[in-house]
Structures are given as C-alpha cells and as structure tokens.
Short mmCIF file of C-alpha atoms and ligand atoms in Angstrom, two decimals:
data_model
loop_
_atom_site.label_atom_id
_atom_site.label_comp_id
_atom_site.label_asym_id
_atom_site.label_seq_id
_atom_site.Cartn_x
_atom_site.Cartn_y
_atom_site.Cartn_z
CA MET A 1 -118.84 85.28 -2.78
CA ILE A 2 -122.56 85.89 -3.23
CA LYS A 3 -124.31 83.04 -5.01
CA ARG A 4 -127.75 83.54 -6.51
CA LYS A 5 -130.04 80.58 -5.82
CA ASN A 6 -132.00 78.56 -8.37
CA ILE A 7 -130.24 79.84 -11.44
CA LEU A 8 -129.55 77.89 -14.59
CA LYS A 9 -125.85 77.40 -15.27
CA ILE A 10 -124.42 76.14 -18.56
CA ALA A 11 -120.70 75.33 -18.85
CA ILE A 12 -119.00 74.76 -22.19
CA ASP A 13 -115.42 73.77 -23.00
CA SER A 14 -113.97 73.49 -26.47
CA PRO A 15 -110.80 73.78 -28.53
CA ALA A 16 -110.25 76.94 -30.61
CA ALA A 17 -112.77 77.74 -33.35
CA ALA A 18 -115.08 74.77 -32.73
CA GLY A 19 -118.20 76.93 -32.76
CA ALA A 20 -118.69 77.06 -28.99
CA GLY A 21 -119.00 80.84 -28.90
CA THR A 22 -121.73 80.99 -31.53
CA LEU A 23 -123.60 78.22 -29.79
CA ALA A 24 -123.20 79.71 -26.31
CA LYS A 25 -124.50 83.07 -27.57
CA ALA A 26 -127.58 81.48 -29.11
CA LEU A 27 -128.30 79.46 -25.95
CA SER A 28 -127.82 82.52 -23.76
CA LYS A 29 -130.25 84.52 -25.84
CA HIS A 30 -132.82 81.75 -25.86
CA TYR A 31 -132.73 80.98 -22.13
CA ASN A 32 -131.97 84.57 -21.10
CA LEU A 33 -128.56 83.79 -19.58
CA PHE A 34 -125.64 86.10 -18.78
CA TYR A 35 -122.98 85.10 -21.32
CA LEU A 36 -119.21 85.16 -20.92
CA ASP A 37 -116.67 84.08 -23.50
CA THR A 38 -113.85 83.48 -20.99
CA GLY A 39 -111.21 83.34 -23.74
CA LYS A 40 -111.82 87.05 -24.21
CA ILE A 41 -110.38 87.77 -20.77
CA TYR A 42 -107.14 86.00 -21.66
CA ARG A 43 -107.19 87.80 -24.99
CA PHE A 44 -107.68 91.11 -23.15
CA ILE A 45 -104.61 90.39 -21.01
CA ALA A 46 -102.64 89.40 -24.12
CA TYR A 47 -103.66 92.71 -25.69
CA LEU A 48 -102.39 94.56 -22.60
CA LYS A 49 -99.09 92.72 -22.90
CA LEU A 50 -98.65 93.63 -26.55
CA LYS A 51 -99.80 97.23 -26.11
CA PHE A 52 -98.00 98.05 -22.86
CA PRO A 53 -94.95 95.72 -22.80
CA LYS A 54 -93.03 97.91 -20.36
CA LYS A 55 -95.84 98.33 -17.84
CA PHE A 56 -96.95 94.70 -18.05
CA ASN A 57 -96.63 93.09 -14.62
CA HIS A 58 -98.86 91.41 -12.02
CA LYS A 59 -99.96 94.65 -10.36
CA PHE A 60 -100.83 96.28 -13.68
CA VAL A 61 -102.93 93.30 -14.86
CA LYS A 62 -104.65 93.01 -11.48
CA LYS A 63 -105.74 96.63 -11.61
CA LYS A 64 -107.07 96.23 -15.13
CA ILE A 65 -109.00 93.05 -14.29
CA ILE A 66 -110.58 94.57 -11.17
CA SER A 67 -111.98 97.45 -13.22
CA LEU A 68 -112.77 95.31 -16.27
CA GLU A 69 -116.25 95.74 -17.70
CA VAL A 70 -117.84 93.09 -19.90
CA LYS A 71 -118.41 95.56 -22.74
CA GLU A 72 -114.63 96.07 -23.07
CA LEU A 73 -114.39 92.43 -24.11
CA ALA A 74 -116.46 93.13 -27.20
CA ASN A 75 -113.56 95.05 -28.76
CA LYS A 76 -113.00 93.61 -32.24
CA SER A 77 -109.22 93.96 -31.98
CA LEU A 78 -109.22 91.08 -29.46
CA LEU A 79 -110.19 88.68 -32.24
CA SER A 80 -106.91 88.69 -34.16
CA ASP A 81 -104.83 85.54 -34.49
CA GLU A 82 -101.80 87.29 -33.02
CA ILE A 83 -103.74 88.02 -29.82
CA GLY A 84 -105.13 84.46 -29.76
CA THR A 85 -101.63 83.02 -29.86
CA GLU A 86 -100.39 85.36 -27.16
CA ALA A 87 -103.49 84.57 -25.05
CA SER A 88 -102.65 80.89 -25.25
CA LYS A 89 -99.15 81.66 -23.93
CA ILE A 90 -100.15 83.88 -21.02
CA SER A 91 -103.00 81.56 -20.02
CA LYS A 92 -100.38 79.03 -18.90
CA ILE A 93 -99.26 81.36 -16.12
CA LYS A 94 -100.71 80.37 -12.76
CA ASN A 95 -100.92 83.90 -11.36
CA ILE A 96 -102.73 85.16 -14.44
CA ARG A 97 -105.32 82.38 -14.12
CA LYS A 98 -105.79 83.26 -10.46
CA LEU A 99 -106.54 86.88 -11.34
CA VAL A 100 -109.16 85.85 -13.86
CA HIS A 101 -110.71 83.23 -11.58
CA SER A 102 -112.81 85.45 -9.30
CA PHE A 103 -114.07 87.54 -12.21
CA GLN A 104 -115.42 84.36 -13.78
CA LEU A 105 -116.89 83.00 -10.54
CA ASN A 106 -118.75 86.20 -9.87
CA PHE A 107 -120.05 86.19 -13.40
CA ALA A 108 -121.22 82.57 -13.25
CA TYR A 109 -122.76 82.52 -9.79
CA ASN A 110 -124.03 86.04 -9.41
CA PRO A 111 -125.49 87.20 -12.74
CA PRO A 112 -127.66 90.34 -12.66
CA ASN A 113 -131.26 89.67 -11.56
CA ARG A 114 -132.67 90.27 -15.01
CA PHE A 115 -131.02 87.02 -16.19
CA ASN A 116 -132.21 83.47 -15.45
CA GLY A 117 -128.66 82.27 -15.03
CA SER A 118 -125.29 82.17 -16.76
CA CYS A 119 -123.48 80.52 -19.64
CA LEU A 120 -119.68 80.45 -19.81
CA ASP A 121 -117.43 78.97 -22.45
CA GLY A 122 -113.68 78.34 -22.34
CA ARG A 123 -111.18 75.57 -21.60
CA ASP A 124 -111.59 74.81 -17.88
CA ILE A 125 -115.20 75.85 -17.27
CA THR A 126 -116.76 72.40 -16.80
CA TYR A 127 -114.31 71.26 -14.14
CA LYS A 128 -112.74 74.31 -12.55
CA ILE A 129 -114.95 77.39 -12.83
CA VAL A 130 -118.51 75.97 -12.80
CA PRO A 131 -118.11 72.31 -11.77
CA ASP A 132 -121.72 72.21 -10.53
CA ALA A 133 -123.24 73.49 -13.80
CA ASP A 134 -126.69 72.14 -14.69
CA PHE A 135 -125.49 71.39 -18.20
CA LYS A 136 -121.96 70.66 -19.40
CA PHE A 137 -120.97 70.42 -23.03
CA TYR A 138 -117.72 69.67 -24.81
CA ILE A 139 -117.95 71.16 -28.30
CA THR A 140 -115.50 70.08 -30.95
CA ALA A 141 -115.01 69.76 -34.72
CA SER A 142 -112.28 68.42 -37.01
CA ILE A 143 -109.15 70.56 -37.16
CA LYS A 144 -109.73 71.35 -40.86
CA THR A 145 -113.28 72.51 -40.23
CA ARG A 146 -112.15 74.67 -37.33
CA ALA A 147 -109.35 76.22 -39.36
CA LEU A 148 -111.70 76.91 -42.27
CA ARG A 149 -114.28 78.56 -40.00
CA ARG A 150 -111.66 80.75 -38.35
CA PHE A 151 -110.14 81.58 -41.76
CA LYS A 152 -113.54 82.74 -43.07
CA GLU A 153 -114.11 84.78 -39.92
CA LEU A 154 -110.76 86.53 -40.29
CA LYS A 155 -111.34 87.13 -44.01
CA LYS A 156 -114.67 88.78 -43.19
CA MET A 157 -112.72 91.09 -40.93
CA LYS A 158 -110.42 91.86 -43.89
CA LYS A 159 -107.38 90.29 -42.22
CA LYS A 160 -104.52 89.25 -44.48
CA VAL A 161 -104.08 85.55 -43.73
CA THR A 162 -103.99 82.30 -45.64
CA TYR A 163 -105.86 79.13 -44.74
CA LEU A 164 -102.58 77.30 -44.09
CA GLU A 165 -101.42 79.98 -41.68
CA VAL A 166 -104.66 79.68 -39.73
CA LEU A 167 -104.43 75.88 -39.72
CA LYS A 168 -100.89 76.05 -38.39
CA SER A 169 -101.79 78.49 -35.66
CA ILE A 170 -104.81 76.43 -34.53
CA LYS A 171 -102.63 73.29 -34.38
CA LYS A 172 -100.14 75.15 -32.25
CA ARG A 173 -102.87 76.44 -29.97
CA ASP A 174 -104.39 72.95 -29.58
CA LYS A 175 -101.02 71.57 -28.62
CA SER A 176 -100.56 74.20 -25.98
CA ASP A 177 -104.16 74.11 -24.63
CA PHE A 178 -104.36 70.29 -24.39
CA ASN A 179 -100.89 69.70 -22.99
CA ARG A 180 -100.30 72.47 -20.50
CA LYS A 181 -99.90 71.57 -16.83
CA ILE A 182 -102.40 74.08 -15.40
CA SER A 183 -106.04 73.83 -16.43
CA PRO A 184 -105.55 71.92 -19.68
CA LEU A 185 -108.48 71.48 -22.02
CA ILE A 186 -110.18 68.15 -21.27
CA LYS A 187 -113.56 66.62 -21.83
CA THR A 188 -114.90 65.73 -18.41
CA LYS A 189 -116.87 62.50 -17.98
CA ASP A 190 -120.03 64.41 -17.20
CA SER A 191 -119.82 66.67 -20.28
CA LEU A 192 -121.84 65.82 -23.35
CA LEU A 193 -119.71 65.61 -26.49
CA ILE A 194 -121.05 67.53 -29.48
CA ASN A 195 -119.11 67.28 -32.73
CA THR A 196 -120.07 70.20 -34.97
CA THR A 197 -118.04 69.15 -38.05
CA ASN A 198 -121.17 68.33 -40.01
CA LEU A 199 -123.62 70.54 -38.15
CA ASN A 200 -124.53 74.07 -39.12
CA LYS A 201 -125.17 76.71 -36.47
CA ARG A 202 -128.92 76.21 -36.43
CA SER A 203 -128.88 72.41 -36.19
CA CYS A 204 -126.24 72.54 -33.48
CA PHE A 205 -128.38 74.94 -31.45
CA LEU A 206 -131.52 72.84 -31.95
CA LYS A 207 -129.73 69.65 -30.93
CA ILE A 208 -128.62 71.16 -27.65
CA LYS A 209 -131.90 72.94 -27.03
CA LYS A 210 -133.68 69.59 -27.27
CA ILE A 211 -131.38 68.10 -24.64
CA ILE A 212 -131.84 71.04 -22.29
CA ASP A 213 -135.62 71.29 -22.71
CA LYS A 214 -136.01 67.60 -22.05
CA LYS A 215 -134.18 67.82 -18.74
CA LEU A 216 -135.92 71.04 -17.77
CA ASN A 217 -139.27 69.54 -18.71
CA ILE A 218 -140.18 72.41 -21.00
O1 LIG B 301 -111.39 80.81 -26.86
P1 LIG B 301 -110.27 81.67 -27.37
O2 LIG B 301 -109.64 81.15 -28.61
O3 LIG B 301 -110.67 83.10 -27.49
O4 LIG B 301 -109.16 81.64 -26.20
C1 LIG B 301 -107.88 82.18 -26.35
C2 LIG B 301 -106.91 81.39 -25.47
O5 LIG B 301 -107.19 81.65 -24.09
C3 LIG B 301 -107.00 79.87 -25.62
O6 LIG B 301 -106.19 79.36 -26.64
C4 LIG B 301 -106.60 79.35 -24.26
O7 LIG B 301 -105.21 79.14 -24.18
C5 LIG B 301 -106.97 80.49 -23.31
N1 LIG B 301 -108.13 80.16 -22.50
C6 LIG B 301 -107.93 79.48 -21.31
N2 LIG B 301 -108.98 79.21 -20.48
C7 LIG B 301 -110.23 79.58 -20.81
C8 LIG B 301 -110.46 80.25 -22.03
C9 LIG B 301 -109.40 80.52 -22.87
O8 LIG B 301 -106.81 79.13 -20.98
N3 LIG B 301 -111.22 79.32 -19.96
#
C-alpha cells in the first residue's frame, strides 16, 4: 500500500449517534482532511443485502466494494434505522470486515494530494485501522441524549418513528457493537474521551480544535 508521508491523521471511535460524524466533518473541513464515515460502508453493504437478498454473497459484495466511490456513501437512504440495525449485524462477519479493511486503509494513508491528511470515524479506527493516528478521540454521550439526537435527525427526514423506538434500537446496537468478538467498540488508553452530552456542536468542535492546535503548535 502507498502511504503518503507527513500527513495529519485523526481517528475517532464512538457509539451510535454520539455526534462523532458532525464533529469529524467540522474537523475535516477546518484542517482540510479527507473524511470518511466508515459506518457508511457497513451501511452500504447492509443496503445491498436488503436490496439484493438473492445475489448477496462474498463475491457480489467484493465486486461492489472494489468499485465503490465515496460519493455513493452520501446516499440519504443509508441513514435509516433499518439499515443501521442491519449494518450492525453484518459488521460482525469477519469476511465482510476484511473486504472493507483495505478500502479504509487506502483512504486513511493515501488521501488525494489536495488534502493535508485524513479523518476517519467508526468503531475500530483508533486501534485497528489507523493505530498510528496523530490524534485519537473517543466521543460519547448519554444514551438518552444519543437517542434524542437520532430521533430528531430521523424526524427531519420525515421518518415515521417514535423516540422510544429509536432508544430501543440504539440500546440494541450498543449491545452488539460493544460485545461482539471481532473489532468491538472500545476506548483505547491513548484516545481522549470527549463526552458531548452537555456540549453543543460548536463547543465540541472548539474543545477539540484547542487540543489539536496546542499539539500542532498553531
Ligand atoms: O456509525 P454508524 O451508526 O453509521 O454504523 C453502523 C454500524 O456499522 C454500527 O452499528 C457498527 O456495528 C458498524 N460499524 C463497524 N465498524 C466501523 C463503523 C461502523 O462495525 N468502523
């Protein structure tokens, strides 16, 4: 694999709906980093499974991942709760994780030249995908806050869900993401814990920016 030298790498892990994506996007924009929401790849595979149940096998997924373009991950249909739940199930499969692995490595270590580096968020980024990241963060928030944020997001998208349904599905997803055997969600010792329960988007961004700028001597 080609690795670009002297790039800035930020790795973020977090449970569902903790605000990591919003934060990672803001950081990527500010520091001009190539941004990847790795959950979207698992969601994309979940979407393939639901859309093409008969064709869905290793070869089919492999082909789709090889030709996958980042812009395909922006598809709004990947955001539904149904796809999130399915993504959590398929992400436990070792062979699926292997397929996604090289896509993520290439993204993290070889971003296009116009970027100063990369920023990835997910569940196993700080210890498996980018273990040598310059900055590692573990973003979390209380389960009620996370459920409320996701509920509002889904409502904005005109989805028919109740708060309790969202809360239940996030609890289920936490259980599966924290307890699975392969690549469970953990906070590594070298990741900085940021609890966003009482932080709005702006203050969360500013808090992290301060930490980064200090180390970078900006
Ligand atoms: O972050 P998001 O909620 O979109 O992720 C969907 C699911 O994909 C997660 O619940 C998790 O099971 C899985 N995932 C993963 N590893 C990652 C990112 C997401 O297993 N790096």
